[in-house]
Amino acid sequence: MKKVFITRIIPEPGLNYLRQKGFKIELYSEDRTIPRKQLLAGIKDADAVISLLTDKFDREAIDKMNNCQIIANHAVGFNNIDIDYAKEKKIIVTNTPEVLTESTADLTMALVLSCARRLTEAEKFLRGGKFEGWKPMLLLGIELKDKVFGIVGAGRIGFETAKRAKAFGCRIIYFDNEKKANFEKEFSARRVSLNSLMLSSDIVSVHLPLNKKTHHLINRDKLKLMKKSSIIINTARGEIIDEKALISVLEKKQIFAAGLDVFEKEPNVNKKLLKLENVVLLPHIGSATIEARNRMSLLAAKNVAAVLSGNKPLTPVYN
Ligand code: DGY
């Protein structure tokens, strides 16, 4: 019986699927990130692994995998895996694209609205017993209509976010390494340089994968280009924005607000961020809907079953 090692409890659909296909499931069932030692022990004789973005599959881990045919990452991002080395070792790597696109775009808009209308600040104000009645100048925010919405990375999630932003009356511009004809047509959007996007956007929303090229792509110089009234949102990966530089522009109120679902040193969140009023902070919940997580679990399981049955994976990250 082929063994599938799963590094943490995932939603039932994937587990059921693997059981029905007759695979032996070994699961790290505690509700915390698997300790490294247990990870290395669990993957040793596994035929397949379902991994999370919190598990590092570097050379050391990959070298421990004696039988493994596939690492099925339960995430669309796969920066936790040394892809080049996995490829060298002929281990297939898959991710879970498409199934979480809408949920992540929804959360992006939730952050946009929270920042623009100061929702977390307003709720704290009310819960703190400070609400004395309606006031003309109380907690004034920003209206979205006619604002320039800059999408950094016009892939699937960028596309769905643009759709939502357009429905709120925003004008869309985008930065991407490639021209995206469909995106341009759908949103009458212009492709611009990153500098130009940072300069002219009222809202900047980051939707890029993390890799060597995108690490700190949004650095101090880029952040300094932003308008005083602008908002930056990150639901991609923390390391794409230089967090120290972001904290500095937020402290100096050089931008209006930031909405962050991801951080450079997750799960640690810089204490300075926690003190700021003009930032909305979420614990990496972009894809955290019942629907998306069920689909992610099932897709990861289908990738595993396909490969262990000698078929092609559904969503490989390299060919
Ligand atoms: C992903 O899938 O990469 C998200 O960040 C986690 O839901």
mmCIF file of C-alpha atoms in Angstrom, residues 23 53-54 89 102 111 127 148 163 184 196 223 292 296 309:
data_model
loop_
_atom_site.group_PDB
_atom_site.id
_atom_site.type_symbol
_atom_site.label_atom_id
_atom_site.label_comp_id
_atom_site.label_asym_id
_atom_site.label_seq_id
_atom_site.Cartn_x
_atom_site.Cartn_y
_atom_site.Cartn_z
ATOM 1 C CA PHE A 23 -3.764 4.820 -0.127
ATOM 2 C CA LEU A 53 3.512 26.541 2.828
ATOM 3 C CA THR A 54 4.854 26.460 6.391
ATOM 4 C CA LYS A 89 15.787 14.577 -7.947
ATOM 5 C CA GLU A 102 -11.994 34.080 -5.880
ATOM 6 C CA LEU A 111 -8.616 44.670 3.055
ATOM 7 C CA ARG A 127 -15.662 48.631 21.428
ATOM 8 C CA VAL A 148 -6.795 54.348 -9.721
ATOM 9 C CA LYS A 163 -12.953 42.602 -11.576
ATOM 10 C CA GLU A 184 -6.298 44.996 -20.874
ATOM 11 C CA SER A 196 4.615 54.671 -12.712
ATOM 12 C CA LEU A 223 7.133 53.017 -1.473
ATOM 13 C CA ALA A 292 -11.554 27.121 -1.262
ATOM 14 C CA MET A 296 -7.399 22.834 -2.277
ATOM 15 C CA SER A 309 -1.226 5.643 -10.254
#
